[in-house]
CSV table of C-alpha atoms in Angstrom, one decimal:
chain,number,residue,atom,x,y,z
M,1,MET,CA,33.5,17.7,-27.4
M,2,MET,CA,33.7,14.8,-25.1
M,3,GLY,CA,31.4,16.5,-22.5
M,4,ALA,CA,28.6,17.6,-24.8
M,5,PRO,CA,26.1,14.5,-24.4
M,6,ALA,CA,26.7,14.5,-20.7
M,7,MET,CA,26.5,18.0,-20.0
M,8,ALA,CA,22.9,17.2,-22.9
M,9,ASN,CA,22.4,14.3,-20.4
M,10,ALA,CA,22.1,15.8,-17.2
M,11,ALA,CA,19.7,18.6,-18.7
M,12,ASP,CA,17.2,16.0,-19.3
M,13,ALA,CA,14.3,15.4,-17.1
M,14,VAL,CA,14.2,12.9,-14.2
M,15,LYS,CA,11.9,10.2,-15.9
M,16,ILE,CA,9.5,7.9,-13.8
M,17,GLY,CA,7.7,5.0,-14.5
M,18,PHE,CA,4.3,4.8,-12.4
M,19,VAL,CA,2.5,1.2,-13.1
M,20,THR,CA,-0.7,1.2,-11.3
M,21,THR,CA,-4.4,0.2,-12.6
M,22,LEU,CA,-6.3,2.5,-14.6
M,23,THR,CA,-8.7,0.4,-15.9
M,24,THR,CA,-11.1,-2.1,-14.9
M,25,GLY,CA,-13.4,-2.0,-11.2
M,26,ALA,CA,-9.7,-1.4,-9.3
M,27,GLY,CA,-9.3,1.5,-11.6
M,28,ALA,CA,-10.2,4.1,-9.1
M,29,ILE,CA,-7.0,2.8,-6.8
M,30,GLY,CA,-5.0,3.9,-9.5
M,31,GLU,CA,-6.1,7.2,-10.4
M,32,ASP,CA,-6.1,8.0,-6.4
M,33,MET,CA,-2.2,7.2,-7.0
M,34,ARG,CA,-1.8,8.9,-10.0
M,35,ASN,CA,-3.3,12.0,-8.6
M,36,ALA,CA,-0.9,11.7,-5.5
M,37,VAL,CA,1.8,11.5,-7.8
M,38,ASP,CA,0.7,14.5,-9.7
M,39,LEU,CA,-0.1,16.6,-6.4
M,40,ALA,CA,3.8,15.5,-4.8
M,41,VAL,CA,4.8,16.7,-8.8
M,42,GLU,CA,3.4,19.8,-7.8
M,43,HIS,CA,4.5,20.4,-4.0
M,44,LEU,CA,8.1,19.9,-6.3
M,45,GLY,CA,7.7,22.6,-9.0
M,46,GLY,CA,7.9,19.8,-11.5
M,47,LYS,CA,11.6,20.0,-10.4
M,48,MET,CA,14.2,17.8,-9.0
M,49,ALA,CA,17.6,19.2,-8.4
M,50,GLY,CA,16.8,21.8,-11.0
M,51,ARG,CA,15.9,18.2,-13.6
M,52,ASP,CA,12.2,18.5,-14.9
M,53,ILE,CA,10.2,15.6,-13.7
M,54,GLU,CA,8.5,13.0,-16.6
M,55,VAL,CA,6.1,10.6,-14.8
M,56,ILE,CA,5.2,7.9,-17.9
M,57,TYR,CA,1.7,6.3,-15.9
M,58,GLU,CA,1.6,2.9,-17.1
M,59,ASP,CA,-2.3,0.5,-16.9
M,60,ASP,CA,-1.5,-3.0,-15.5
M,61,GLY,CA,-5.2,-3.8,-16.5
M,62,PHE,CA,-5.2,-5.7,-13.1
M,63,LYS,CA,-3.1,-8.8,-14.7
M,64,PRO,CA,0.8,-9.4,-14.3
M,65,GLU,CA,1.4,-10.5,-17.9
M,66,ILE,CA,0.8,-6.5,-18.8
M,67,GLY,CA,2.0,-5.2,-15.9
M,68,LYS,CA,5.5,-7.1,-16.6
M,69,GLN,CA,5.2,-6.1,-20.2
M,70,LYS,CA,4.3,-2.6,-19.2
M,71,THR,CA,7.7,-2.4,-16.5
M,72,ASP,CA,9.2,-4.1,-19.6
M,73,LYS,CA,8.3,-1.3,-21.9
M,74,LEU,CA,9.2,1.6,-19.0
M,75,VAL,CA,12.6,0.3,-18.8
M,76,LYS,CA,14.1,-0.6,-22.5
M,77,LYS,CA,11.9,2.0,-24.9
M,78,ASP,CA,11.3,4.6,-22.3
M,79,ASP,CA,14.9,4.1,-20.3
M,80,VAL,CA,13.2,5.4,-16.9
M,81,ASP,CA,15.3,6.5,-14.0
M,82,PHE,CA,12.5,4.8,-11.6
M,83,VAL,CA,10.2,2.7,-11.5
M,84,ALA,CA,7.4,3.1,-8.6
M,85,GLY,CA,4.1,1.8,-8.4
M,86,TYR,CA,2.3,-1.8,-8.0
M,87,ILE,CA,-1.2,-2.0,-6.0
M,88,TRP,CA,-0.9,-6.0,-6.3
M,89,SER,CA,1.3,-8.4,-5.3
M,90,HIS,CA,0.8,-10.7,-8.1
M,91,VAL,CA,1.7,-8.3,-10.4
M,92,LEU,CA,5.0,-6.6,-8.2
M,93,MET,CA,6.1,-10.3,-8.6
M,94,ALA,CA,5.7,-11.2,-11.9
M,95,SER,CA,7.2,-7.3,-12.7
M,96,TYR,CA,9.9,-6.8,-10.5
M,97,LYS,CA,13.0,-8.4,-12.4
M,98,SER,CA,12.0,-6.7,-15.3
M,99,ALA,CA,13.4,-3.8,-13.8
M,100,VAL,CA,16.2,-4.7,-10.9
M,101,ASP,CA,17.6,-7.5,-13.3
M,102,ASN,CA,18.5,-3.9,-15.7
M,103,GLY,CA,19.7,-1.5,-13.4
M,104,LYS,CA,16.5,0.2,-12.2
M,105,PHE,CA,15.3,1.2,-9.4
M,106,LEU,CA,11.8,-0.1,-8.1
M,107,ILE,CA,9.8,1.6,-5.3
M,108,SER,CA,6.6,-0.3,-4.7
M,109,SER,CA,4.1,2.8,-4.1
M,110,ASN,CA,1.7,-0.4,-2.1
M,111,ALA,CA,2.1,-3.8,-3.0
M,112,GLY,CA,4.3,-5.7,-0.4
M,113,PRO,CA,4.9,-9.5,-0.7
M,114,SER,CA,6.6,-11.6,1.5
M,115,ALA,CA,9.6,-13.0,-0.9
M,116,LEU,CA,10.4,-9.2,-1.8
M,117,ALA,CA,11.3,-8.2,1.8
M,118,GLY,CA,13.2,-11.8,2.7
M,119,LYS,CA,14.6,-14.6,0.6
M,120,LEU,CA,14.2,-12.5,-2.9
M,121,CYS,CA,15.1,-9.1,-1.4
M,122,HIS,CA,17.2,-6.8,-3.5
M,123,GLN,CA,19.4,-3.4,-3.0
M,124,ASP,CA,17.4,-2.0,-5.8
M,125,PHE,CA,14.2,-2.7,-4.6
M,126,PHE,CA,12.4,-0.2,-2.2
M,127,SER,CA,8.5,0.2,-0.5
M,128,THR,CA,6.8,2.9,0.7
M,129,SER,CA,4.0,0.9,2.1
M,130,TRP,CA,5.0,-1.9,4.0
M,131,GLN,CA,5.2,-6.1,3.9
M,132,ASN,CA,1.8,-7.5,3.8
M,133,ASP,CA,2.2,-9.2,6.9
M,134,GLN,CA,2.5,-6.0,8.9
M,135,THR,CA,-0.8,-4.7,8.9
M,136,PRO,CA,-2.7,-7.7,10.0
M,137,MET,CA,-0.4,-8.9,12.5
M,138,ALA,CA,-1.5,-5.1,14.3
M,139,MET,CA,-5.3,-6.7,13.8
M,140,GLY,CA,-4.1,-9.7,15.8
M,141,GLU,CA,-3.1,-7.8,18.4
M,142,VAL,CA,-6.0,-5.7,18.7
M,143,LEU,CA,-8.0,-8.8,18.8
M,144,ASN,CA,-6.2,-10.1,21.7
M,145,GLN,CA,-6.6,-6.7,23.3
M,146,ARG,CA,-10.4,-6.9,22.9
M,147,GLY,CA,-10.7,-10.5,24.3
M,148,ILE,CA,-12.2,-11.9,20.9
M,149,LYS,CA,-11.5,-15.8,21.4
M,150,LYS,CA,-13.4,-17.0,18.1
M,151,LEU,CA,-12.4,-15.5,14.9
M,152,TYR,CA,-13.3,-16.8,11.2
M,153,ILE,CA,-11.2,-15.3,8.7
M,154,MET,CA,-12.1,-14.3,5.1
M,155,ALA,CA,-9.5,-13.2,2.0
M,156,PRO,CA,-8.6,-13.7,-1.4
M,157,ASN,CA,-6.8,-16.6,-2.5
M,158,TYR,CA,-4.0,-15.2,-3.9
M,159,ALA,CA,-0.3,-13.2,-2.8
M,160,ALA,CA,-1.3,-10.9,-0.9
M,161,GLY,CA,-4.6,-12.5,0.9
M,162,LYS,CA,-2.2,-15.2,1.8
M,163,ASN,CA,0.1,-13.0,3.6
M,164,MET,CA,-2.8,-10.7,5.2
M,165,VAL,CA,-4.4,-14.4,6.7
M,166,THR,CA,-0.5,-15.1,7.9
M,167,GLY,CA,-0.3,-11.6,9.3
M,168,VAL,CA,-3.0,-12.3,11.8
M,169,GLU,CA,-2.6,-16.0,12.3
M,170,ARG,CA,1.2,-14.8,13.4
M,171,THR,CA,-0.5,-13.0,16.4
M,172,PHE,CA,-3.9,-13.8,17.2
M,173,LYS,CA,-4.2,-15.9,20.7
M,174,GLY,CA,-7.4,-17.4,19.7
M,175,GLU,CA,-9.2,-20.0,17.9
M,176,ILE,CA,-9.7,-19.7,14.3
M,177,VAL,CA,-13.3,-21.3,14.1
M,178,GLY,CA,-13.3,-20.9,10.2
M,179,LYS,CA,-11.8,-19.9,7.0
M,180,ASP,CA,-12.4,-18.7,3.6
M,181,MET,CA,-9.8,-18.1,0.9
M,182,THR,CA,-12.0,-17.1,-2.2
M,183,LYS,CA,-11.7,-17.3,-5.9
M,184,PHE,CA,-9.9,-13.4,-7.0
M,185,PRO,CA,-10.8,-11.9,-9.2
M,186,ALA,CA,-13.3,-13.8,-9.9
M,187,GLN,CA,-15.1,-13.8,-7.1
M,188,LEU,CA,-17.9,-11.0,-6.0
M,189,ASP,CA,-20.5,-12.8,-4.4
M,190,PHE,CA,-20.1,-13.9,-0.9
M,191,SER,CA,-23.1,-14.6,0.4
M,192,ALA,CA,-22.1,-18.4,0.8
M,193,GLU,CA,-19.3,-17.3,3.2
M,194,LEU,CA,-21.4,-15.4,4.9
M,195,ALA,CA,-24.1,-17.6,5.8
M,196,LYS,CA,-21.2,-19.9,7.2
M,197,VAL,CA,-19.9,-17.5,9.0
M,198,ARG,CA,-23.6,-17.1,10.9
M,199,ALA,CA,-23.7,-20.9,11.3
M,200,ALA,CA,-20.1,-20.6,13.2
M,201,LYS,CA,-21.0,-18.0,15.4
M,202,PRO,CA,-17.0,-16.6,16.0
M,203,ASP,CA,-16.8,-13.5,18.0
M,204,ALA,CA,-15.7,-11.5,15.2
M,205,LEU,CA,-14.8,-11.7,11.6
M,206,PHE,CA,-11.6,-10.7,10.1
M,207,VAL,CA,-11.8,-9.6,6.1
M,208,PHE,CA,-9.4,-8.2,3.3
M,209,TYR,CA,-10.9,-7.7,0.7
M,210,PRO,CA,-9.5,-4.4,-1.7
M,211,GLY,CA,-11.1,-1.8,-3.8
M,212,LYS,CA,-14.3,-3.3,-5.3
M,213,HIS,CA,-14.2,-6.4,-3.2
M,214,GLY,CA,-14.4,-5.0,-0.4
M,215,ALA,CA,-17.2,-2.5,-1.1
M,216,GLN,CA,-18.9,-5.8,-2.8
M,217,PHE,CA,-18.3,-7.4,0.7
M,218,MET,CA,-19.7,-4.5,3.3
M,219,THR,CA,-22.7,-4.5,1.1
M,220,GLN,CA,-23.4,-7.9,2.1
M,221,TYR,CA,-21.9,-8.3,5.2
M,222,ALA,CA,-24.9,-5.3,5.9
M,223,GLN,CA,-27.3,-7.2,3.8
M,224,ALA,CA,-26.9,-10.3,6.0
M,225,ASP,CA,-27.5,-8.5,9.0
M,226,LEU,CA,-24.4,-9.9,11.1
M,227,ALA,CA,-23.0,-6.5,12.3
M,228,LYS,CA,-25.1,-6.9,15.8
M,229,THR,CA,-23.8,-10.4,16.3
M,230,VAL,CA,-20.1,-11.1,14.9
M,231,PRO,CA,-18.5,-7.8,14.4
M,232,LEU,CA,-16.2,-6.7,11.7
M,233,TYR,CA,-12.8,-6.4,12.0
M,234,THR,CA,-10.6,-5.3,8.6
M,235,THR,CA,-7.4,-4.5,6.9
M,236,PHE,CA,-7.2,-2.5,3.2
M,237,THR,CA,-11.2,-3.1,2.9
M,238,ILE,CA,-12.0,0.2,3.5
M,239,ASP,CA,-10.7,3.2,2.4
M,240,SER,CA,-11.6,7.0,1.4
M,241,LEU,CA,-12.6,5.6,-1.7
M,242,SER,CA,-14.9,3.2,-0.6
M,243,LEU,CA,-16.4,5.0,2.4
M,244,PRO,CA,-19.0,7.4,0.3
M,245,ARG,CA,-20.4,4.5,-0.6
M,246,VAL,CA,-20.6,2.0,2.3
M,247,GLY,CA,-19.9,4.4,5.0
M,248,GLU,CA,-23.3,3.8,7.0
M,249,GLN,CA,-22.5,0.1,6.7
M,250,ALA,CA,-18.7,0.8,8.0
M,251,GLU,CA,-19.4,3.6,10.4
M,252,GLY,CA,-17.7,2.1,13.7
M,253,SER,CA,-15.7,-0.7,11.9
M,254,LEU,CA,-12.3,-1.1,13.1
M,255,MET,CA,-8.9,-1.8,11.1
M,256,THR,CA,-5.5,-1.1,11.3
M,257,MET,CA,-2.9,0.9,9.4
M,258,PHE,CA,0.1,2.8,9.4
M,259,TRP,CA,-1.4,6.0,8.6
M,260,SER,CA,-4.3,7.8,9.1
M,261,PRO,CA,-5.5,11.3,7.3
M,262,ASP,CA,-5.3,12.5,10.8
M,263,LEU,CA,-2.2,11.4,11.3
M,264,ASP,CA,-0.7,14.9,12.8
M,265,THR,CA,2.5,15.9,10.9
M,266,PRO,CA,3.5,18.6,9.1
M,267,ALA,CA,3.4,16.7,6.0
M,268,ASN,CA,0.3,14.7,6.2
M,269,LYS,CA,-1.2,18.2,7.0
M,270,LYS,CA,-0.2,19.7,3.9
M,271,PHE,CA,-0.7,16.4,1.6
M,272,VAL,CA,-4.4,15.8,2.7
M,273,GLY,CA,-5.3,19.7,2.5
M,274,ASP,CA,-3.4,19.9,-0.9
M,275,PHE,CA,-5.4,16.5,-2.2
M,276,LYS,CA,-9.3,17.6,-0.4
M,277,ALA,CA,-8.8,20.5,-2.1
M,278,LYS,CA,-7.7,19.4,-5.0
M,279,TYR,CA,-9.3,16.4,-5.8
M,280,GLY,CA,-12.6,17.2,-3.5
M,281,HIS,CA,-12.2,14.0,-1.0
M,282,TYR,CA,-9.9,12.7,1.3
M,283,PRO,CA,-6.6,10.6,-0.1
M,284,SER,CA,-6.6,6.9,0.0
M,285,HIS,CA,-3.5,5.4,2.3
M,286,TYR,CA,-2.3,4.3,-1.8
M,287,ALA,CA,-2.7,7.9,-2.5
M,288,ALA,CA,-0.2,8.7,0.6
M,289,GLN,CA,1.8,6.0,-0.1
M,290,SER,CA,2.7,7.1,-3.6
M,291,TYR,CA,3.3,10.6,-2.7
M,292,ASP,CA,5.6,9.6,-0.2
M,293,SER,CA,7.4,7.8,-2.9
M,294,ILE,CA,7.9,10.5,-5.3
M,295,MET,CA,8.9,12.4,-2.6
M,296,LEU,CA,11.5,9.7,-1.9
M,297,ILE,CA,12.8,9.7,-5.1
M,298,ASN,CA,13.1,13.4,-4.6
M,299,SER,CA,15.0,12.9,-2.0
M,300,ALA,CA,17.6,10.9,-3.7
M,301,VAL,CA,17.9,13.2,-6.6
M,302,GLU,CA,18.5,16.2,-4.7
M,303,LYS,CA,21.4,14.5,-2.6
M,304,VAL,CA,23.0,13.2,-5.6
M,305,LYS,CA,22.7,16.8,-6.9
M,306,GLY,CA,20.7,15.4,-10.2
M,307,ASP,CA,23.5,13.7,-11.6
M,308,LEU,CA,22.1,9.8,-12.0
M,309,SER,CA,25.0,8.0,-13.3
M,310,ASN,CA,26.6,7.0,-9.7
M,311,HIS,CA,24.1,4.1,-9.2
M,312,ASP,CA,25.7,3.2,-5.9
M,313,ALA,CA,25.3,7.0,-5.1
M,314,VAL,CA,21.5,6.9,-5.8
M,315,ARG,CA,21.0,3.7,-3.5
M,316,ASP,CA,22.4,5.0,-0.7
M,317,ALA,CA,20.3,8.4,-1.1
M,318,LEU,CA,17.2,6.7,-1.5
M,319,LYS,CA,18.4,4.0,2.2
M,320,ALA,CA,19.0,7.7,3.3
M,321,ALA,CA,15.3,8.3,3.2
M,322,GLU,CA,15.8,11.8,3.9
M,323,PHE,CA,13.0,13.3,3.3
M,324,SER,CA,9.8,14.6,5.2
M,325,SER,CA,7.0,11.5,5.1
M,326,ILE,CA,3.5,12.0,5.6
M,327,ARG,CA,4.3,9.1,8.8
M,328,GLY,CA,6.6,11.5,9.7
M,329,ASP,CA,10.2,9.7,10.8
M,330,PHE,CA,11.2,7.6,8.0
M,331,LYS,CA,13.6,4.9,8.3
M,332,PHE,CA,13.7,1.9,6.5
M,333,GLY,CA,14.7,-1.6,8.0
M,334,HIS,CA,18.4,-3.4,5.6
M,335,ASN,CA,15.4,-5.4,3.3
M,336,HIS,CA,14.1,-1.5,2.0
M,337,ILE,CA,10.9,-1.9,3.9
M,338,PRO,CA,10.2,1.1,6.1
M,339,ILE,CA,10.1,0.0,10.2
M,340,GLN,CA,7.1,2.0,11.5
M,341,ASP,CA,4.3,2.7,13.6
M,342,PHE,CA,1.0,1.6,13.0
M,343,TYR,CA,-2.6,2.1,14.3
M,344,LEU,CA,-6.1,1.0,15.2
M,345,ARG,CA,-8.6,3.2,12.9
M,346,GLN,CA,-12.3,3.6,13.2
M,347,VAL,CA,-14.6,4.8,11.2
M,348,VAL,CA,-16.2,8.0,11.6
M,349,LYS,CA,-17.9,11.3,10.7
M,350,ASP,CA,-15.6,14.4,10.3
M,351,SER,CA,-17.3,17.9,11.3
M,352,ASP,CA,-18.5,18.0,7.9
M,353,GLY,CA,-20.7,14.6,8.1
M,354,VAL,CA,-18.2,13.0,5.7
M,355,TYR,CA,-16.9,9.9,6.5
M,356,THR,CA,-13.3,8.9,7.4
M,357,THR,CA,-11.2,7.3,9.7
M,358,LYS,CA,-9.2,8.6,13.3
M,359,ILE,CA,-6.7,6.8,14.9
M,360,VAL,CA,-7.6,5.6,18.0
M,361,SER,CA,-4.4,4.0,19.3
M,362,LYS,CA,-1.3,2.8,18.7
M,363,VAL,CA,-0.5,-0.9,18.2
M,364,TYR,CA,3.0,-1.1,17.1
M,365,GLU,CA,6.2,1.3,17.3
M,366,ASP,CA,9.1,0.8,14.5
M,367,HIS,CA,7.1,-2.5,14.0
M,368,GLN,CA,9.8,-4.1,11.6
M,369,ASP,CA,8.1,-7.3,9.3
M,370,PRO,CA,8.9,-10.8,9.9
M,371,TYR,CA,10.9,-11.7,6.8
M,372,ALA,CA,13.6,-9.5,7.2
M,373,ALA,CA,15.8,-11.9,8.8
M,374,GLU,CA,15.2,-14.1,6.1
M,375,CYS,CA,17.1,-10.9,3.7
M,376,GLU,CA,20.9,-11.8,3.3
M,377,MET,CA,21.5,-7.5,2.6
M,378,LYS,CA,23.6,-5.7,5.1
């Protein structure tokens, strides 16, 4: 009689709570992430180690307090085995303790605030994306390579925006002639800042504006007719979600990223091909990271043969990360942030005339985030 509950529990579904933004102007990002998760579940045949997969999606409404409430619900009411998702750094920072302090594994599918890579690193927190500083650090190197001496910076004034600016400032060797940290998420009019850019006459403009803010910025940058005099370099501003709207303005522009739709790995070819066939457009990096989140979880569940009762064994299996990632080889640093390559990408048209990005060059190989040194985990 004592064995019956355990056997019944083993037959239960693997429950994954996925927190993202499904409403507001940022809802398109969350939908892309959800689509990628659904595709990953489909690729797995709806099973992990013979157990059904149940994904419970929650909408954070782009607000930290709602993200925390939804995380609490997933942990305490739904009793999920894993919590994943999180687009925004400020939402993740408000939510992560609700998961890890209650014995749940948390996998960030996007947000990479510096604290969670460094001093607040936790044995049950993992990332399938990056730490926020890394992508703009790669961009700083690109700016140096291209001989940029005077740079103007614009970014939103919240956790990720500050990390992005810190990242580019870490590596850029020239002079920063102006910097505007705009109100977030309220500010969508950048005309005053663009007028300041024109007056400063920099060699280049670096910006970070994710989601609808990026589309708004690109439109206003084009309207200001700055492209001829102030070339644009971006991180997380132009992606497959915004390219249908801003592709003409963005064509030829440069960005850095750990991934691109044309990355030549078996898992990426399958992911991008099947995503386009199923949803009719290229996946974003948000989607790619979300797909990897599910494949990482699956690798752990398979390694422990579906028995999630031994928390330490599951953690070890997550750390091993033995799965086919969209980026090729996948390995974690001791702080559970990926050690990975970063590329320079350019906006181009594909053979069908659809705007996408292609890899121009590799900027970093096996790059580890700068906050890992502050993480005391072994």
